[in-house]
Coordinates of N, CA and C and ligand atoms in Angstrom, one line a residue:
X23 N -3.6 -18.9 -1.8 CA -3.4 -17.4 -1.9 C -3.3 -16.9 -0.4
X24 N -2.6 -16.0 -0.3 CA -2.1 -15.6 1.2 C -3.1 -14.5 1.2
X25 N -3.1 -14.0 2.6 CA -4.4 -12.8 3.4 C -3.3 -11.8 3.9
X26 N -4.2 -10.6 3.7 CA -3.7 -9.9 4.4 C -4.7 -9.4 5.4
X27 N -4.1 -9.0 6.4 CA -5.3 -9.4 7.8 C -4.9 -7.8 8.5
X28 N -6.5 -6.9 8.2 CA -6.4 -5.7 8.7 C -7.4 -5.5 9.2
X29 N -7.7 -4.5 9.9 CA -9.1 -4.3 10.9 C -9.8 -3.7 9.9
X30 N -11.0 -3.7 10.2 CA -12.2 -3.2 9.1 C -12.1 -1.5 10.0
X31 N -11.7 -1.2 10.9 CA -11.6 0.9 10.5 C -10.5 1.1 10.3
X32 N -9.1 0.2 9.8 CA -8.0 1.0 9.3 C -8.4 1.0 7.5
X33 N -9.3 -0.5 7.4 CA -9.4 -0.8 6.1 C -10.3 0.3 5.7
X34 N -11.1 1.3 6.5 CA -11.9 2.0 5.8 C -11.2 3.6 5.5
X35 N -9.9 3.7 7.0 CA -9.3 5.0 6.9 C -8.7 4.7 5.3
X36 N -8.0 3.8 5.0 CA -7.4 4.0 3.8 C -8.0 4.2 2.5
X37 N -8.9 3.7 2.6 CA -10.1 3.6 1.8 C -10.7 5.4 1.0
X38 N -10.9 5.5 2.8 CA -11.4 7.0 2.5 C -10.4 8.2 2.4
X39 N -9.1 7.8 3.0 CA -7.8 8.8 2.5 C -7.7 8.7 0.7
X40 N -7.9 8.2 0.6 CA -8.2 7.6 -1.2 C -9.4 8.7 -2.3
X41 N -10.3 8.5 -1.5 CA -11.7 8.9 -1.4 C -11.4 11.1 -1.4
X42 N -10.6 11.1 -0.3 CA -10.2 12.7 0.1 C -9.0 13.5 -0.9
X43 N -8.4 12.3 -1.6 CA -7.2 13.2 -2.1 C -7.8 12.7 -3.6
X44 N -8.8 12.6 -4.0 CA -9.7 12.3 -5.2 C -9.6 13.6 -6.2
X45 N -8.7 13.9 -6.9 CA -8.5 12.4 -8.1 C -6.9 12.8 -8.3
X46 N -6.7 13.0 -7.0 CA -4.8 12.8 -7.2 C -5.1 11.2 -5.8
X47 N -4.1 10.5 -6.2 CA -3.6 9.5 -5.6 C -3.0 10.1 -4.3
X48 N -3.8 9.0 -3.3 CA -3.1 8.5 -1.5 C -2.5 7.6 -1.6
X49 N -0.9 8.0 -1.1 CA -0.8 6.7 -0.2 C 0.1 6.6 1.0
X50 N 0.6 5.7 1.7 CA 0.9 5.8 2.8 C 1.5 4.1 3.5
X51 N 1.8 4.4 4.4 CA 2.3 2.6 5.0 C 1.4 2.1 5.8
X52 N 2.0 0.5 5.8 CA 1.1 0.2 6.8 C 1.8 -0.2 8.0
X53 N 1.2 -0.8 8.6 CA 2.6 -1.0 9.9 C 2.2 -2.5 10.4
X54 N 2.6 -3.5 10.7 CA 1.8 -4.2 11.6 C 2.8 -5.4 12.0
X55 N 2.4 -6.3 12.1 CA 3.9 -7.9 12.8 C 2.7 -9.3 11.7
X56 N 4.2 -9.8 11.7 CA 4.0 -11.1 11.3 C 3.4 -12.1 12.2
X57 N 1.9 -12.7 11.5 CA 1.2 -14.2 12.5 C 1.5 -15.2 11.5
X58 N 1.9 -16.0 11.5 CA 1.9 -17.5 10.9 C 2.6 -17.2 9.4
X59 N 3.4 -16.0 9.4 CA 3.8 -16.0 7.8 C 3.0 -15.4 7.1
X60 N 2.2 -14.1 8.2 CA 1.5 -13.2 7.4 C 0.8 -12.0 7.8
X61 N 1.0 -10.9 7.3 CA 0.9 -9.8 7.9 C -0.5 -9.5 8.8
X62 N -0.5 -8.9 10.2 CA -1.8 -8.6 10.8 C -1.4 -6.9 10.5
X63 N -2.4 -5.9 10.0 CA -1.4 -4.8 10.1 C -2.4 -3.8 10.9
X64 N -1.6 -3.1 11.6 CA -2.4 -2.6 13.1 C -2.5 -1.4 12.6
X65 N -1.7 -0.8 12.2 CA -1.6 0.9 12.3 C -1.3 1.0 10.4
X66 N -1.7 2.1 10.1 CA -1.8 3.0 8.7 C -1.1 4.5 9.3
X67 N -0.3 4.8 8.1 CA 0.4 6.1 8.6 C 0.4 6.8 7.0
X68 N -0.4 8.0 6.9 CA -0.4 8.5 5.8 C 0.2 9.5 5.3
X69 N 1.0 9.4 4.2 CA 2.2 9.9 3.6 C 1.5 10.8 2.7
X70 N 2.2 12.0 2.5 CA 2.1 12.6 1.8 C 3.0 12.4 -0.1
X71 N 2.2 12.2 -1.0 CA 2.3 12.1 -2.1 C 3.8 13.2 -3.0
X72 N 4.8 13.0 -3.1 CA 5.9 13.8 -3.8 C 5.9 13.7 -5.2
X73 N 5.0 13.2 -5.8 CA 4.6 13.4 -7.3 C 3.5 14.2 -7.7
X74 N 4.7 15.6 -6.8 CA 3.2 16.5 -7.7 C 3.3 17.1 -9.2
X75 N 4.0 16.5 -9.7 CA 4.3 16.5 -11.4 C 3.3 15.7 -12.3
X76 N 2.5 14.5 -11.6 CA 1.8 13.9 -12.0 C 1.0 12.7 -11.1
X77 N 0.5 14.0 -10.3 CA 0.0 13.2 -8.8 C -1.8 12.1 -8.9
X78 N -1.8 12.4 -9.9 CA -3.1 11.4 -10.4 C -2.6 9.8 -10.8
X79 N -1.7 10.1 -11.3 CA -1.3 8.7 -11.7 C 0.0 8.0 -11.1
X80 N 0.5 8.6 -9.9 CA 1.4 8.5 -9.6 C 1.9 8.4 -8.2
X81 N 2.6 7.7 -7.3 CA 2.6 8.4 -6.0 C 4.2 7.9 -5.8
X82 N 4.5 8.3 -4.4 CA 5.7 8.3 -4.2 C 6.0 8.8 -2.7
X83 N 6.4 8.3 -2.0 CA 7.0 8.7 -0.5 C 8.5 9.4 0.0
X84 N 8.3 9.8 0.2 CA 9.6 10.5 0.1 C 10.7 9.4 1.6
X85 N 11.8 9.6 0.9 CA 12.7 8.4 1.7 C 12.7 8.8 2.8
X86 N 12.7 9.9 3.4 CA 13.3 10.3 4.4 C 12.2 10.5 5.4
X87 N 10.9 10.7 5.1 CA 9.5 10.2 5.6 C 9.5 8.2 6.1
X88 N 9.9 8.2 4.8 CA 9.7 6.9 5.1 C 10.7 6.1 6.5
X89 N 12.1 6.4 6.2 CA 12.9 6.3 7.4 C 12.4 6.7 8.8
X90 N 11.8 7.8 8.7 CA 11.1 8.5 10.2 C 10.2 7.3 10.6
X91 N 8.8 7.2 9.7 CA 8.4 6.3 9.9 C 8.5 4.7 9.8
X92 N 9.8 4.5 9.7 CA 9.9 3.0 10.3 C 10.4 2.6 11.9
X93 N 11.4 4.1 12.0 CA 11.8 4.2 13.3 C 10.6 4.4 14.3
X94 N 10.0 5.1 13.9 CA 9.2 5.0 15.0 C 8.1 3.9 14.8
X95 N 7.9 3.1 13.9 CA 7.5 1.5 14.2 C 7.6 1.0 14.9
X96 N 9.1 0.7 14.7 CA 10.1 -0.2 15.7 C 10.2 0.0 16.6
X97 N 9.8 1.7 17.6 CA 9.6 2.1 18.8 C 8.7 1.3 19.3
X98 N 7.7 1.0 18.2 CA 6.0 0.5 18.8 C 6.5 -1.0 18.6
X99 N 7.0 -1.6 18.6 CA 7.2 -3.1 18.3 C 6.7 -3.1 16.9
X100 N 6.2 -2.8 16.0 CA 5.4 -2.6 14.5 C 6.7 -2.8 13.5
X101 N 6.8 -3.5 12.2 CA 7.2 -3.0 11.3 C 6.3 -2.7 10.2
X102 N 7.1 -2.3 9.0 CA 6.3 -2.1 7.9 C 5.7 -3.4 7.0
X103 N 5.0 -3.2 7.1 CA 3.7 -4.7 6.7 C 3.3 -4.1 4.9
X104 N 3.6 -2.9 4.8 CA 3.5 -2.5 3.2 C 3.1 -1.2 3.2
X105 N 2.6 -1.0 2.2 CA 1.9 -0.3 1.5 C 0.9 0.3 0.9
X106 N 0.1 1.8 0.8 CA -1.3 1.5 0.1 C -1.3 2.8 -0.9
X107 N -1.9 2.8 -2.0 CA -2.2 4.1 -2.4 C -3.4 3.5 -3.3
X108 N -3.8 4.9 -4.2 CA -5.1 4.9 -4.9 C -4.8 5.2 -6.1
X109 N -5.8 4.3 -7.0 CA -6.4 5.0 -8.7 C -7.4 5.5 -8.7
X110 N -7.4 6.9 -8.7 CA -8.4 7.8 -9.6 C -9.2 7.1 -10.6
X111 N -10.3 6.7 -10.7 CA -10.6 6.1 -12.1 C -9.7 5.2 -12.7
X112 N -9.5 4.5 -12.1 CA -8.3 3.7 -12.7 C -8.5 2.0 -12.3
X113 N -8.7 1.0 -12.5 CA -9.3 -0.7 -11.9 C -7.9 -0.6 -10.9
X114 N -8.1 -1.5 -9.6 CA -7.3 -1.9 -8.4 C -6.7 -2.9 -8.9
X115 N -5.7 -3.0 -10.0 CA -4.4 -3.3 -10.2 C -2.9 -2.8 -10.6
X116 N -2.4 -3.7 -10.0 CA -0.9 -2.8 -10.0 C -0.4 -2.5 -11.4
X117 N 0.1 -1.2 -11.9 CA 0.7 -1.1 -12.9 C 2.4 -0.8 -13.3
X118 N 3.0 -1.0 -14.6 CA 4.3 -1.4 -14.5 C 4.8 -0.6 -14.1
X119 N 4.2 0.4 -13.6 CA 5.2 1.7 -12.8 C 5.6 1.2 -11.3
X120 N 3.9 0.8 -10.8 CA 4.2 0.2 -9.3 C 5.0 -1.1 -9.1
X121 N 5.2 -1.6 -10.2 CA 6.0 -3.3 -10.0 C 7.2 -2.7 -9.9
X122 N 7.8 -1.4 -10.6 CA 8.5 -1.0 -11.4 C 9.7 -0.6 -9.7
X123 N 8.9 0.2 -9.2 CA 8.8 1.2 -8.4 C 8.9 -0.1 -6.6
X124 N 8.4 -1.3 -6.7 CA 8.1 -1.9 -5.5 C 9.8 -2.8 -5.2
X125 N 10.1 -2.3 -3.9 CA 10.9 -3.2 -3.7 C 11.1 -3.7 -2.3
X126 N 10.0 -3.5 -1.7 CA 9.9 -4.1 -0.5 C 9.4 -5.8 -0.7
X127 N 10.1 -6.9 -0.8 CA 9.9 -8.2 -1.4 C 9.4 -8.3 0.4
X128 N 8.4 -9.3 0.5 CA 7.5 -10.2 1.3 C 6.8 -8.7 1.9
X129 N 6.5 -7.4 1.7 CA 5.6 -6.5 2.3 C 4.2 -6.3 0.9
X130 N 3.1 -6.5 1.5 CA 1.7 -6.2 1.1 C 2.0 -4.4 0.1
X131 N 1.2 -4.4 -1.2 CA 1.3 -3.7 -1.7 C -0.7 -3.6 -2.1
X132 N -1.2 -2.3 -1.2 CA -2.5 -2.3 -1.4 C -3.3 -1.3 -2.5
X133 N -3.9 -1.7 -3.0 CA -4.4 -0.5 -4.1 C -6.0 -0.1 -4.3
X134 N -6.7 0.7 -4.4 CA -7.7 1.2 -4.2 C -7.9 1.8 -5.2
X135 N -9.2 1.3 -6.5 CA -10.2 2.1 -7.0 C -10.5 3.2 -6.7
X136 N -10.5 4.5 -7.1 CA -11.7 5.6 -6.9 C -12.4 5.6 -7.8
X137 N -13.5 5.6 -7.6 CA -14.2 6.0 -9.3 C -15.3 6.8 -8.9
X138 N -14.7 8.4 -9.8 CA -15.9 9.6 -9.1 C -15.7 9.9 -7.9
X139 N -14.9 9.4 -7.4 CA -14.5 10.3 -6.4 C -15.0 9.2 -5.0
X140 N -15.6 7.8 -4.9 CA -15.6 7.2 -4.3 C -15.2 6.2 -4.4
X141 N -14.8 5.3 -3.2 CA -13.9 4.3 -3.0 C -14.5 3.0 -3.6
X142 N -13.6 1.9 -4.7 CA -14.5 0.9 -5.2 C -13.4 -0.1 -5.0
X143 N -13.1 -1.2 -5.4 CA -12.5 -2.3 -5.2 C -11.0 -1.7 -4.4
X144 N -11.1 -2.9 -3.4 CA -9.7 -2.2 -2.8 C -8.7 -4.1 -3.2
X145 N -7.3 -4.1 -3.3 CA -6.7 -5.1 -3.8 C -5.5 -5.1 -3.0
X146 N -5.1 -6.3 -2.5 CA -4.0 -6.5 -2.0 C -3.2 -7.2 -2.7
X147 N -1.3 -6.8 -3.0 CA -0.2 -7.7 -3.7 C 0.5 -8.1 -3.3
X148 N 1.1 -9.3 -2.7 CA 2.0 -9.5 -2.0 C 3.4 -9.1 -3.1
X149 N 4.3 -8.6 -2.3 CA 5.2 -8.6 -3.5 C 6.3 -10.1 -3.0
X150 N 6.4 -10.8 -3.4 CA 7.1 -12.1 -3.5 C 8.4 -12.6 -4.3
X151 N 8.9 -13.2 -3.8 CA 10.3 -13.6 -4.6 C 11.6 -13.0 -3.6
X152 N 12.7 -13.7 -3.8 CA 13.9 -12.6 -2.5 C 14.4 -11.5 -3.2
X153 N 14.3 -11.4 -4.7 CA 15.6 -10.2 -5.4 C 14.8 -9.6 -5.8
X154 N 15.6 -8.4 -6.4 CA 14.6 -7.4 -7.4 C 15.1 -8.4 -9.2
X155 N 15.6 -9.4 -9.4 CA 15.1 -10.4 -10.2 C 14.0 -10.8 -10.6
X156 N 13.4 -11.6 -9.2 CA 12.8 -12.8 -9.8 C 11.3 -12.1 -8.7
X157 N 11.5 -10.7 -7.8 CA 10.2 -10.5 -7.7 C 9.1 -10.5 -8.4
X158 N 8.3 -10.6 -8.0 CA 6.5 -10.9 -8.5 C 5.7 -10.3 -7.8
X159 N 4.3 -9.4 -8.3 CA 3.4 -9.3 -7.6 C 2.3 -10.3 -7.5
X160 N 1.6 -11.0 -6.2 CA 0.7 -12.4 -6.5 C -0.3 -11.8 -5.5
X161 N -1.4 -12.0 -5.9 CA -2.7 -11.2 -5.7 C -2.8 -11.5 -3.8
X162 N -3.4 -11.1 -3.3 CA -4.2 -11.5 -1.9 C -5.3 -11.4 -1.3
X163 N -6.1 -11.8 -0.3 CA -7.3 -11.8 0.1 C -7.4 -10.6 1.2
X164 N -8.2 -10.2 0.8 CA -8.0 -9.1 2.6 C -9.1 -9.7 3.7
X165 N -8.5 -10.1 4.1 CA -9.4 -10.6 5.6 C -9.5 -9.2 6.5
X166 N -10.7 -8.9 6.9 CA -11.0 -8.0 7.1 C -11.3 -8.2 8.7
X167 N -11.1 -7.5 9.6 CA -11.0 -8.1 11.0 C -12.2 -6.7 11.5
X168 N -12.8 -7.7 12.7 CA -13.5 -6.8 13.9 C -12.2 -5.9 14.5
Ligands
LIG15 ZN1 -0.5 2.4 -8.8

């Protein structure tokens, strides 16, 4: 199983951005560079949610956010290493909306429990495979860094 390798206060910002927009869904990118074929991810940049038609169960980045924030990645040397948002009461797996919805193939797709309003299992997916074919989500470990 592959790692995804984040520091323990970005892993907690995310965590708790989760925690703050309780019981509509966070999410936001991550940023970070490739070590050995696997993401270290340095920076978190938090997006604002464009599903406010159904912002509990749902999230969404708007493209043009997203665009801003890649450019200015790549200012930093950083690319996008993935993804995070949250379930409201909901277990930390991806559902067919998010498979549905994921098309960043070899970027981390992270997901966060809230339950009551505090932060519970956090889960990382690699999204894997080269097409929107034969993509897959396959679980990961979060190594959690000083
Ligand atoms: Zn989801």
């Amino acid at each position: 199983m592959s790692a995804l390798h984040i520091s323990g206060a970005l892993y907690e910002a995310i965590r708790a951005h989760g925690e703050e927009t309780y019981p509509h869904e966070c999410c936001g990118v991550l940023l970070g560079n490739p070590v050995q074929g696997e993401w270290r991810v340095t920076a978190a940049v938090r997006t604002g949610n464009t599903r406010t038609d159904s912002a509990h169960n749902r999230y969404q980045i708007a493209p043009a956010e997203l665009v801003r924030i890649q450019r200015d990645a790549l200012r930093q040397g950083l690319d996008i290493a993935g993804f995070y948002h949250s379930h409201p009461d909901h277990p930390a797996r991806w559902s067919s909306t998010d498979f549905a919805e994921a098309h960043w193939v070899g970027c981390s797709y992270v997901i966060t429990e809230v339950a009551n309003g505090k932060a519970a299992v956090t889960q990382a997916f690699l999204l894997a495979g080269t097409t929107e074919d034969d993509k897959r989500f396959e679980p990961q470990t979060n190594l959690v860094l000083d």
